[in-house]
C-alpha cells in the first residue's frame, strides 16, 4: 500500500502522531513537570487504582468465562428450539467486538 500511495501513508502517519501526542504528554509528564503532587500520586493514588483495575479485569474475565463456557456447553450438549440461531449468536461477539 505504501508504494502505491505514499501521500496516503504519510497522511496516516501524521494523523497517528497527532492522535498519540496527548497520550505521550501524559505518560512523560513526571519527567518534564516536576511537581510535589507526583509523589502523592505514586504513593497514594496509583496503588489503589491499580488494585481496582486488576479486580475489575479479573471479575470481567471470570464472569465472561463462566457465561461463555456455560452457554457453549448448553448449546453443544442439548437440543432445544432455536439452537442453530444460538450457535451463531455465541460467535457474534467475536465478529462485532464492543
N, CA, C and O atoms as a Tinker XYZ file with bonds, in Angstrom:
   392  protein
     1  N      0.819000   -1.184000    0.000000    73     2
     2  CA     0.000000    0.000000    0.000000    64     1     3
     3  C      0.869000    1.258000    0.000000    63     2     4     5
     4  O      0.549000    2.224000   -0.692000    81     3
     5  N      1.956000    1.261000    0.759000    73     3     6
     6  CA     2.796000    2.448000    0.866000    64     5     7
     7  C      3.456000    2.769000   -0.473000    63     6     8     9
     8  O      3.683000    3.941000   -0.773000    81     7
     9  N      3.768000    1.766000   -1.278000    73     7    10
    10  CA     4.390000    2.022000   -2.567000    64     9    11
    11  C      3.393000    2.630000   -3.545000    63    10    12    13
    12  O      3.759000    3.466000   -4.372000    81    11
    13  N      2.139000    2.212000   -3.451000    73    11    14
    14  CA     1.122000    2.715000   -4.365000    64    13    15
    15  C      0.676000    4.126000   -4.002000    63    14    16    17
    16  O      0.423000    4.945000   -4.886000    81    15
    17  N      0.579000    4.410000   -2.723000    73    15    18
    18  CA     0.025000    5.695000   -2.264000    64    17    19
    19  C      0.911000    6.287000   -1.164000    63    18    20    21
    20  O      0.545000    6.230000    0.009000    81    19
    21  N      2.053000    6.847000   -1.515000    73    19    22
    22  CA     2.942000    7.387000   -0.465000    64    21    23
    23  C      2.332000    8.574000    0.269000    63    22    24    25
    24  O      2.582000    8.758000    1.461000    81    23
    25  N      1.537000    9.377000   -0.426000    73    23    26
    26  CA     0.914000   10.527000    0.237000    64    25    27
    27  C     -0.077000   10.076000    1.311000    63    26    28    29
    28  O     -0.152000   10.669000    2.388000    81    27
    29  N     -0.837000    9.019000    1.004000    73    27    30
    30  CA    -1.786000    8.483000    1.983000    64    29    31
    31  C     -1.047000    7.906000    3.192000    63    30    32    33
    32  O     -1.481000    8.085000    4.330000    81    31
    33  N      0.059000    7.221000    2.948000    73    31    34
    34  CA     0.835000    6.657000    4.056000    64    33    35
    35  C      1.377000    7.761000    4.954000    63    34    36    37
    36  O      1.346000    7.632000    6.178000    81    35
    37  N      1.876000    8.853000    4.357000    73    35    38
    38  CA     2.365000    9.981000    5.154000    64    37    39
    39  C      1.235000   10.636000    5.940000    63    38    40    41
    40  O      1.413000   11.000000    7.103000    81    39
    41  N      0.069000   10.786000    5.303000    73    39    42
    42  CA    -1.065000   11.397000    5.982000    64    41    43
    43  C     -1.523000   10.564000    7.170000    63    42    44    45
    44  O     -1.845000   11.105000    8.228000    81    43
    45  N     -1.549000    9.248000    6.994000    73    43    46
    46  CA    -1.938000    8.370000    8.098000    64    45    47
    47  C     -0.909000    8.440000    9.216000    63    46    48    49
    48  O     -1.275000    8.468000   10.391000    81    47
    49  N      0.370000    8.468000    8.867000    73    47    50
    50  CA     1.426000    8.570000    9.880000    64    49    51
    51  C      1.329000    9.852000   10.683000    63    50    52    53
    52  O      1.485000    9.836000   11.904000    81    51
    53  N      1.075000   10.956000   10.009000    73    51    54
    54  CA     0.935000   12.235000   10.709000    64    53    55
    55  C     -0.310000   12.232000   11.598000    63    54    56    57
    56  O     -0.280000   12.760000   12.710000    81    55
    57  N     -1.392000   11.645000   11.117000    73    55    58
    58  CA    -2.612000   11.552000   11.917000    64    57    59
    59  C     -2.387000   10.716000   13.177000    63    58    60    61
    60  O     -2.860000   11.064000   14.259000    81    59
    61  N     -1.667000    9.620000   13.023000    73    59    62
    62  CA    -1.365000    8.771000   14.184000    64    61    63
    63  C     -0.528000    9.535000   15.201000    63    62    64    65
    64  O     -0.791000    9.466000   16.401000    81    63
    65  N      0.464000   10.253000   14.732000    73    63    66
    66  CA     1.292000   11.040000   15.656000    64    65    67
    67  C      0.472000   12.110000   16.373000    63    66    68    69
    68  O      0.656000   12.343000   17.567000    81    67
    69  N     -0.426000   12.755000   15.645000    73    67    70
    70  CA    -1.285000   13.762000   16.273000    64    69    71
    71  C     -2.204000   13.145000   17.324000    63    70    72    73
    72  O     -2.441000   13.742000   18.374000    81    71
    73  N     -2.717000   11.956000   17.041000    73    71    74
    74  CA    -3.604000   11.296000   17.995000    64    73    75
    75  C     -2.852000   10.777000   19.213000    63    74    76    77
    76  O     -3.419000   10.708000   20.303000    81    75
    77  N     -1.586000   10.411000   19.047000    73    75    78
    78  CA    -0.805000    9.882000   20.164000    64    77    79
    79  C     -0.148000   10.968000   21.011000    63    78    80    81
    80  O      0.347000   10.677000   22.100000    81    79
    81  N     -0.133000   12.204000   20.538000    73    79    82
    82  CA     0.533000   13.278000   21.269000    64    81    83
    83  C     -0.025000   13.481000   22.685000    63    82    84    85
    84  O      0.770000   13.587000   23.618000    81    83
    85  N     -1.343000   13.541000   22.895000    73    83    86
    86  CA    -1.820000   13.709000   24.285000    64    85    87
    87  C     -1.401000   12.557000   25.194000    63    86    88    89
    88  O     -1.056000   12.777000   26.355000    81    87
    89  N     -1.427000   11.341000   24.678000    73    87    90
    90  CA    -1.020000   10.200000   25.497000    64    89    91
    91  C      0.465000   10.287000   25.834000    63    90    92    93
    92  O      0.867000    9.975000   26.955000    81    91
    93  N      1.269000   10.702000   24.884000    73    91    94
    94  CA     2.698000   10.842000   25.123000    64    93    95
    95  C      2.982000   11.908000   26.180000    63    94    96    97
    96  O      3.871000   11.735000   27.014000    81    95
    97  N      2.237000   13.000000   26.148000    73    95    98
    98  CA     2.413000   14.059000   27.139000    64    97    99
    99  C      2.045000   13.557000   28.530000    63    98   100   101
   100  O      2.744000   13.857000   29.498000    81    99
   101  N      0.967000   12.803000   28.641000    73    99   102
   102  CA     0.540000   12.297000   29.945000    64   101   103
   103  C      1.545000   11.284000   30.490000    63   102   104   105
   104  O      1.874000   11.307000   31.676000    81   103
   105  N      2.026000   10.403000   29.627000    73   103   106
   106  CA     2.964000    9.365000   30.082000    64   105   107
   107  C      4.296000    9.973000   30.505000    63   106   108   109
   108  O      4.907000    9.509000   31.468000    81   107
   109  N      4.750000   10.998000   29.802000    73   107   110
   110  CA     6.044000   11.590000   30.135000    64   109   111
   111  C      5.934000   12.779000   31.091000    63   110   112   113
   112  O      6.946000   13.423000   31.367000    81   111
   113  N      4.768000   13.087000   31.594000    73   111   114
   114  CA     4.577000   14.237000   32.484000    64   113   115
   115  C      5.470000   14.208000   33.721000    63   114   116   117
   116  O      6.001000   15.254000   34.093000    81   115
   117  N      5.662000   13.064000   34.376000    73   115   118
   118  CA     6.541000   13.092000   35.552000    64   117   119
   119  C      7.991000   13.462000   35.208000    63   118   120   121
   120  O      8.727000   13.931000   36.076000    81   119
   121  N      8.399000   13.261000   33.972000    73   119   122
   122  CA     9.776000   13.556000   33.598000    64   121   123
   123  C     10.008000   15.045000   33.326000    63   122   124   125
   124  O     11.081000   15.567000   33.630000    81   123
   125  N      9.024000   15.724000   32.764000    73   123   126
   126  CA     9.245000   17.117000   32.392000    64   125   127
   127  C      8.445000   18.121000   33.226000    63   126   128   129
   128  O      8.536000   19.326000   32.989000    81   127
   129  N      7.676000   17.647000   34.184000    73   127   130
   130  CA     6.915000   18.564000   35.027000    64   129   131
   131  C      7.104000   18.190000   36.487000    63   130   132   133
   132  O      6.236000   17.556000   37.086000    81   131
   133  N      8.238000   18.581000   37.062000    73   131   134
   134  CA     8.447000   18.240000   38.467000    64   133   135
   135  C      7.452000   18.981000   39.360000    63   134   136   137
   136  O      7.416000   20.210000   39.397000    81   135
   137  N      6.663000   18.212000   40.063000    73   135   138
   138  CA     5.662000   18.804000   40.949000    64   137   139
   139  C      5.574000   17.938000   42.198000    63   138   140   141
   140  O      5.781000   16.727000   42.125000    81   139
   141  N      5.273000   18.538000   43.335000    73   139   142
   142  CA     5.191000   17.761000   44.577000    64   141   143
   143  C      4.025000   16.775000   44.583000    63   142   144   145
   144  O      3.996000   15.847000   45.391000    81   143
   145  N      3.070000   16.976000   43.685000    73   143   146
   146  CA     1.906000   16.086000   43.672000    64   145   147
   147  C      2.249000   14.684000   43.182000    63   146   148   149
   148  O      1.552000   13.726000   43.517000    81   147
   149  N      3.317000   14.551000   42.391000    73   147   150
   150  CA     3.623000   13.239000   41.814000    64   149   151
   151  C      3.963000   12.208000   42.883000    63   150   152   153
   152  O      3.601000   11.040000   42.748000    81   151
   153  N      4.646000   12.620000   43.930000    73   151   154
   154  CA     4.954000   11.653000   44.992000    64   153   155
   155  C      3.668000   11.159000   45.644000    63   154   156   157
   156  O      3.546000    9.978000   45.967000    81   155
   157  N      2.712000   12.063000   45.836000    73   155   158
   158  CA     1.418000   11.663000   46.385000    64   157   159
   159  C      0.695000   10.708000   45.432000    63   158   160   161
   160  O      0.112000    9.716000   45.869000    81   159
   161  N      0.733000   11.007000   44.141000    73   159   162
   162  CA     0.069000   10.155000   43.155000    64   161   163
   163  C      0.687000    8.760000   43.166000    63   162   164   165
   164  O     -0.033000    7.762000   43.189000    81   163
   165  N      2.015000    8.687000   43.149000    73   163   166
   166  CA     2.679000    7.383000   43.130000    64   165   167
   167  C      2.483000    6.610000   44.430000    63   166   168   169
   168  O      2.387000    5.383000   44.416000    81   167
   169  N      2.423000    7.318000   45.541000    73   167   170
   170  CA     2.337000    6.656000   46.840000    64   169   171
   171  C      0.903000    6.312000   47.230000    63   170   172   173
   172  O      0.663000    5.235000   47.774000    81   171
   173  N     -0.049000    7.194000   46.968000    73   171   174
   174  CA    -1.408000    7.020000   47.475000    64   173   175
   175  C     -2.431000    6.621000   46.408000    63   174   176   177
   176  O     -3.235000    5.717000   46.635000    81   175
   177  N     -2.410000    7.271000   45.273000    73   175   178
   178  CA    -3.469000    7.110000   44.284000    64   177   179
   179  C     -3.229000    5.911000   43.384000    63   178   180   181
   180  O     -4.133000    5.104000   43.167000    81   179
   181  N     -2.019000    5.789000   42.860000    73   179   182
   182  CA    -1.724000    4.756000   41.880000    64   181   183
   183  C     -1.927000    3.331000   42.396000    63   182   184   185
   184  O     -2.517000    2.525000   41.676000    81   183
   185  N     -1.476000    2.974000   43.595000    73   183   186
   186  CA    -1.717000    1.598000   44.057000    64   185   187
   187  C     -3.205000    1.243000   44.167000    63   186   188   189
   188  O     -3.601000    0.123000   43.847000    81   187
   189  N     -4.016000    2.185000   44.613000    73   187   190
   190  CA    -5.452000    1.920000   44.740000    64   189   191
   191  C     -6.085000    1.727000   43.369000    63   190   192   193
   192  O     -6.866000    0.798000   43.165000    81   191
   193  N     -5.748000    2.601000   42.437000    73   191   194
   194  CA    -6.304000    2.474000   41.091000    64   193   195
   195  C     -5.811000    1.211000   40.399000    63   194   196   197
   196  O     -6.559000    0.574000   39.657000    81   195
   197  N     -4.567000    0.852000   40.637000    73   195   198
   198  CA    -4.033000   -0.381000   40.052000    64   197   199
   199  C     -4.782000   -1.598000   40.598000    63   198   200   201
   200  O     -5.154000   -2.489000   39.835000    81   199
   201  N     -5.002000   -1.639000   41.903000    73   199   202
   202  CA    -5.736000   -2.755000   42.506000    64   201   203
   203  C     -7.165000   -2.817000   41.981000    63   202   204   205
   204  O     -7.662000   -3.898000   41.666000    81   203
   205  N     -7.829000   -1.666000   41.883000    73   203   206
   206  CA    -9.196000   -1.650000   41.364000    64   205   207
   207  C     -9.249000   -2.105000   39.911000    63   206   208   209
   208  O    -10.192000   -2.788000   39.511000    81   207
   209  N     -8.253000   -1.736000   39.121000    73   207   210
   210  CA    -8.198000   -2.156000   37.720000    64   209   211
   211  C     -7.998000   -3.659000   37.618000    63   210   212   213
   212  O     -8.646000   -4.318000   36.806000    81   211
   213  N     -7.108000   -4.205000   38.432000    73   211   214
   214  CA    -6.868000   -5.654000   38.417000    64   213   215
   215  C     -8.118000   -6.407000   38.857000    63   214   216   217
   216  O     -8.459000   -7.429000   38.261000    81   215
   217  N     -8.807000   -5.920000   39.890000    73   215   218
   218  CA   -10.038000   -6.570000   40.349000    64   217   219
   219  C    -11.129000   -6.504000   39.283000    63   218   220   221
   220  O    -11.838000   -7.486000   39.061000    81   219
   221  N    -11.268000   -5.363000   38.628000    73   219   222
   222  CA   -12.259000   -5.226000   37.564000    64   221   223
   223  C    -11.937000   -6.148000   36.396000    63   222   224   225
   224  O    -12.826000   -6.801000   35.849000    81   223
   225  N    -10.677000   -6.200000   36.020000    73   223   226
   226  CA   -10.262000   -7.084000   34.932000    64   225   227
   227  C    -10.485000   -8.545000   35.287000    63   226   228   229
   228  O    -10.995000   -9.312000   34.469000    81   227
   229  N    -10.111000   -8.935000   36.490000    73   227   230
   230  CA   -10.311000  -10.317000   36.924000    64   229   231
   231  C    -11.779000  -10.693000   36.993000    63   230   232   233
   232  O    -12.164000  -11.777000   36.555000    81   231
   233  N    -12.600000   -9.809000   37.537000    73   231   234
   234  CA   -14.033000  -10.083000   37.606000    64   233   235
   235  C    -14.670000  -10.189000   36.234000    63   234   236   237
   236  O    -15.528000  -11.042000   36.007000    81   235
   237  N    -14.258000   -9.332000   35.325000    73   235   238
   238  CA   -14.799000   -9.374000   33.971000    64   237   239
   239  C    -14.404000  -10.659000   33.260000    63   238   240   241
   240  O    -15.235000  -11.299000   32.615000    81   239
   241  N    -13.145000  -11.034000   33.377000    73   239   242
   242  CA   -12.686000  -12.276000   32.738000    64   241   243
   243  C    -13.401000  -13.476000   33.347000    63   242   244   245
   244  O    -13.823000  -14.374000   32.618000    81   243
   245  N    -13.543000  -13.508000   34.663000    73   243   246
   246  CA   -14.214000  -14.625000   35.317000    64   245   247
   247  C    -15.679000  -14.715000   34.903000    63   246   248   249
   248  O    -16.157000  -15.794000   34.553000    81   247
   249  N    -16.389000  -13.602000   34.939000    73   247   250
   250  CA   -17.793000  -13.601000   34.574000    64   249   251
   251  C    -17.995000  -13.958000   33.098000    63   250   252   253
   252  O    -18.885000  -14.743000   32.770000    81   251
   253  N    -17.192000  -13.401000   32.225000    73   251   254
   254  CA   -17.311000  -13.711000   30.794000    64   253   255
   255  C    -16.983000  -15.175000   30.523000    63   254   256   257
   256  O    -17.614000  -15.806000   29.675000    81   255
   257  N    -16.004000  -15.713000   31.234000    73   255   258
   258  CA   -15.647000  -17.126000   31.049000    64   257   259
   259  C    -16.768000  -18.046000   31.523000    63   258   260   261
   260  O    -17.107000  -19.014000   30.841000    81   259
   261  N    -17.336000  -17.752000   32.672000    73   259   262
   262  CA   -18.417000  -18.591000   33.191000    64   261   263
   263  C    -19.627000  -18.552000   32.256000    63   262   264   265
   264  O    -20.186000  -19.593000   31.911000    81   263
   265  N    -20.022000  -17.355000   31.853000    73   263   266
   266  CA   -21.178000  -17.240000   30.952000    64   265   267
   267  C    -20.883000  -17.875000   29.607000    63   266   268   269
   268  O    -21.737000  -18.572000   29.058000    81   267
   269  N    -19.695000  -17.652000   29.061000    73   267   270
   270  CA   -19.336000  -18.214000   27.763000    64   269   271
   271  C    -19.248000  -19.723000   27.766000    63   270   272   273
   272  O    -19.775000  -20.378000   26.866000    81   271
   273  N    -18.585000  -20.288000   28.772000    73   271   274
   274  CA   -18.445000  -21.741000   28.837000    64   273   275
   275  C    -19.791000  -22.402000   29.104000    63   274   276   277
   276  O    -20.105000  -23.427000   28.498000    81   275
   277  N    -20.579000  -21.837000   29.989000    73   275   278
   278  CA   -21.885000  -22.413000   30.298000    64   277   279
   279  C    -22.802000  -22.402000   29.075000    63   278   280   281
   280  O    -23.432000  -23.413000   28.764000    81   279
   281  N    -22.879000  -21.273000   28.384000    73   279   282
   282  CA   -23.754000  -21.215000   27.212000    64   281   283
   283  C    -23.239000  -22.095000   26.079000    63   282   284   285
   284  O    -24.040000  -22.714000   25.379000    81   283
   285  N    -21.931000  -22.168000   25.880000    73   283   286
   286  CA   -21.385000  -23.051000   24.847000    64   285   287
   287  C    -21.654000  -24.513000   25.185000    63   286   288   289
   288  O    -21.967000  -25.308000   24.300000    81   287
   289  N    -21.533000  -24.866000   26.454000    73   287   290
   290  CA   -21.810000  -26.245000   26.852000    64   289   291
   291  C    -23.285000  -26.589000   26.646000    63   290   292   293
   292  O    -23.609000  -27.678000   26.172000    81   291
   293  N    -24.172000  -25.671000   26.999000    73   291   294
   294  CA   -25.601000  -25.917000   26.804000    64   293   295
   295  C    -25.945000  -26.118000   25.330000    63   294   296   297
   296  O    -26.736000  -26.998000   24.988000    81   295
   297  N    -25.353000  -25.307000   24.462000    73   295   298
   298  CA   -25.624000  -25.433000   23.030000    64   297   299
   299  C    -25.036000  -26.734000   22.486000    63   298   300   301
   300  O    -25.629000  -27.360000   21.606000    81   299
   301  N    -23.889000  -27.140000   22.996000    73   299   302
   302  CA   -23.254000  -28.360000   22.496000    64   301   303
   303  C    -23.896000  -29.625000   23.060000    63   302   304   305
   304  O    -23.911000  -30.655000   22.385000    81   303
   305  N    -24.420000  -29.571000   24.269000    73   303   306
   306  CA   -24.888000  -30.785000   24.932000    64   305   307
   307  C    -26.377000  -31.063000   24.742000    63   306   308   309
   308  O    -26.794000  -32.218000   24.821000    81   307
   309  N    -27.178000  -30.046000   24.497000    73   307   310
   310  CA   -28.625000  -30.228000   24.457000    64   309   311
   311  C    -29.200000  -29.759000   23.124000    63   310   312   313
   312  O    -28.637000  -28.904000   22.440000    81   311
   313  N    -30.348000  -30.353000   22.781000    73   311   314
   314  CA   -31.098000  -29.927000   21.608000    64   313   315
   315  C    -32.324000  -29.171000   22.108000    63   314   316   317
   316  O    -33.105000  -29.699000   22.899000    81   315
   317  N    -32.489000  -27.941000   21.648000    73   315   318
   318  CA   -33.616000  -27.120000   22.069000    64   317   319
   319  C    -34.009000  -26.215000   20.906000    63   318   320   321
   320  O    -33.236000  -26.048000   19.963000    81   319
   321  N    -35.197000  -25.633000   20.966000    73   319   322
   322  CA   -35.622000  -24.756000   19.876000    64   321   323
   323  C    -34.652000  -23.572000   19.708000    63   322   324   325
   324  O    -34.145000  -23.028000   20.689000    81   323
   325  N    -34.414000  -23.196000   18.482000    73   323   326
   326  CA   -33.511000  -22.093000   18.112000    64   325   327
   327  C    -32.049000  -22.358000   18.499000    63   326   328   329
   328  O    -31.281000  -21.421000   18.718000    81   327
   329  N    -31.680000  -23.614000   18.580000    73   327   330
   330  CA   -30.298000  -23.968000   18.923000    64   329   331
   331  C    -29.324000  -23.483000   17.847000    63   330   332   333
   332  O    -28.238000  -22.996000   18.159000    81   331
   333  N    -29.722000  -23.618000   16.581000    73   331   334
   334  CA   -28.867000  -23.164000   15.489000    64   333   335
   335  C    -28.627000  -21.664000   15.521000    63   334   336   337
   336  O    -27.521000  -21.196000   15.249000    81   335
   337  N    -29.666000  -20.921000   15.852000    73   335   338
   338  CA   -29.520000  -19.468000   15.974000    64   337   339
   339  C    -28.596000  -19.138000   17.144000    63   338   340   341
   340  O    -27.753000  -18.246000   17.048000    81   339
   341  N    -28.760000  -19.854000   18.232000    73   339   342
   342  CA   -27.931000  -19.608000   19.414000    64   341   343
   343  C    -26.460000  -19.872000   19.136000    63   342   344   345
   344  O    -25.592000  -19.167000   19.651000    81   343
   345  N    -26.173000  -20.892000   18.318000    73   343   346
   346  CA   -24.777000  -21.189000   17.967000    64   345   347
   347  C    -24.135000  -19.984000   17.283000    63   346   348   349
   348  O    -22.986000  -19.644000   17.567000    81   347
   349  N    -24.880000  -19.337000   16.381000    73   347   350
   350  CA   -24.332000  -18.169000   15.697000    64   349   351
   351  C    -24.297000  -16.948000   16.602000    63   350   352   353
   352  O    -23.394000  -16.120000   16.484000    81   351
   353  N    -25.248000  -16.825000   17.488000    73   351   354
   354  CA   -25.243000  -15.686000   18.409000    64   353   355
   355  C    -24.068000  -15.752000   19.381000    63   354   356   357
   356  O    -23.574000  -14.715000   19.823000    81   355
   357  N    -23.618000  -16.951000   19.715000    73   355   358
   358  CA   -22.464000  -17.078000   20.609000    64   357   359
   359  C    -21.172000  -16.640000   19.938000    63   358   360   361
   360  O    -20.231000  -16.230000   20.618000    81   359
   361  N    -21.114000  -16.722000   18.613000    73   359   362
   362  CA   -19.922000  -16.312000   17.875000    64   361   363
   363  C    -19.958000  -14.819000   17.549000    63   362   364   365
   364  O    -18.923000  -14.234000   17.230000    81   363
   365  N    -21.120000  -14.207000   17.624000    73   363   366
   366  CA   -21.292000  -12.813000   17.237000    64   365   367
   367  C    -20.345000  -11.833000   17.946000    63   366   368   369
   368  O    -19.849000  -10.920000   17.285000    81   367
   369  N    -20.066000  -11.965000   19.244000    73   367   370
   370  CA   -19.136000  -11.023000   19.871000    64   369   371
   371  C    -17.732000  -11.071000   19.272000    63   370   372   373
   372  O    -16.996000  -10.089000   19.375000    81   371
   373  N    -17.345000  -12.165000   18.660000    73   371   374
   374  CA   -16.038000  -12.221000   18.010000    64   373   375
   375  C    -16.023000  -11.383000   16.738000    63   374   376   377
   376  O    -14.996000  -10.808000   16.377000    81   375
   377  N    -17.175000  -11.317000   16.057000    73   375   378
   378  CA   -17.263000  -10.557000   14.814000    64   377   379
   379  C    -17.537000   -9.074000   15.072000    63   378   380   381
   380  O    -17.110000   -8.226000   14.289000    81   379
   381  N    -18.238000   -8.752000   16.152000    73   379   382
   382  CA   -18.594000   -7.379000   16.474000    64   381   383
   383  C    -18.114000   -7.035000   17.886000    63   382   384   385
   384  O    -18.922000   -6.992000   18.814000    81   383
   385  N    -16.837000   -6.794000   18.059000    73   383   386
   386  CA   -16.362000   -6.517000   19.425000    64   385   387
   387  C    -16.911000   -5.200000   19.948000    63   386   388   389
   388  O    -17.174000   -4.268000   19.188000    81   387
   389  N    -17.076000   -5.146000   21.240000    73   387   390
   390  CA   -17.637000   -3.935000   21.837000    64   389   391
   391  C    -16.622000   -2.824000   21.756000    63   390   392
   392  O    -16.890000   -1.709000   22.203000    81   391
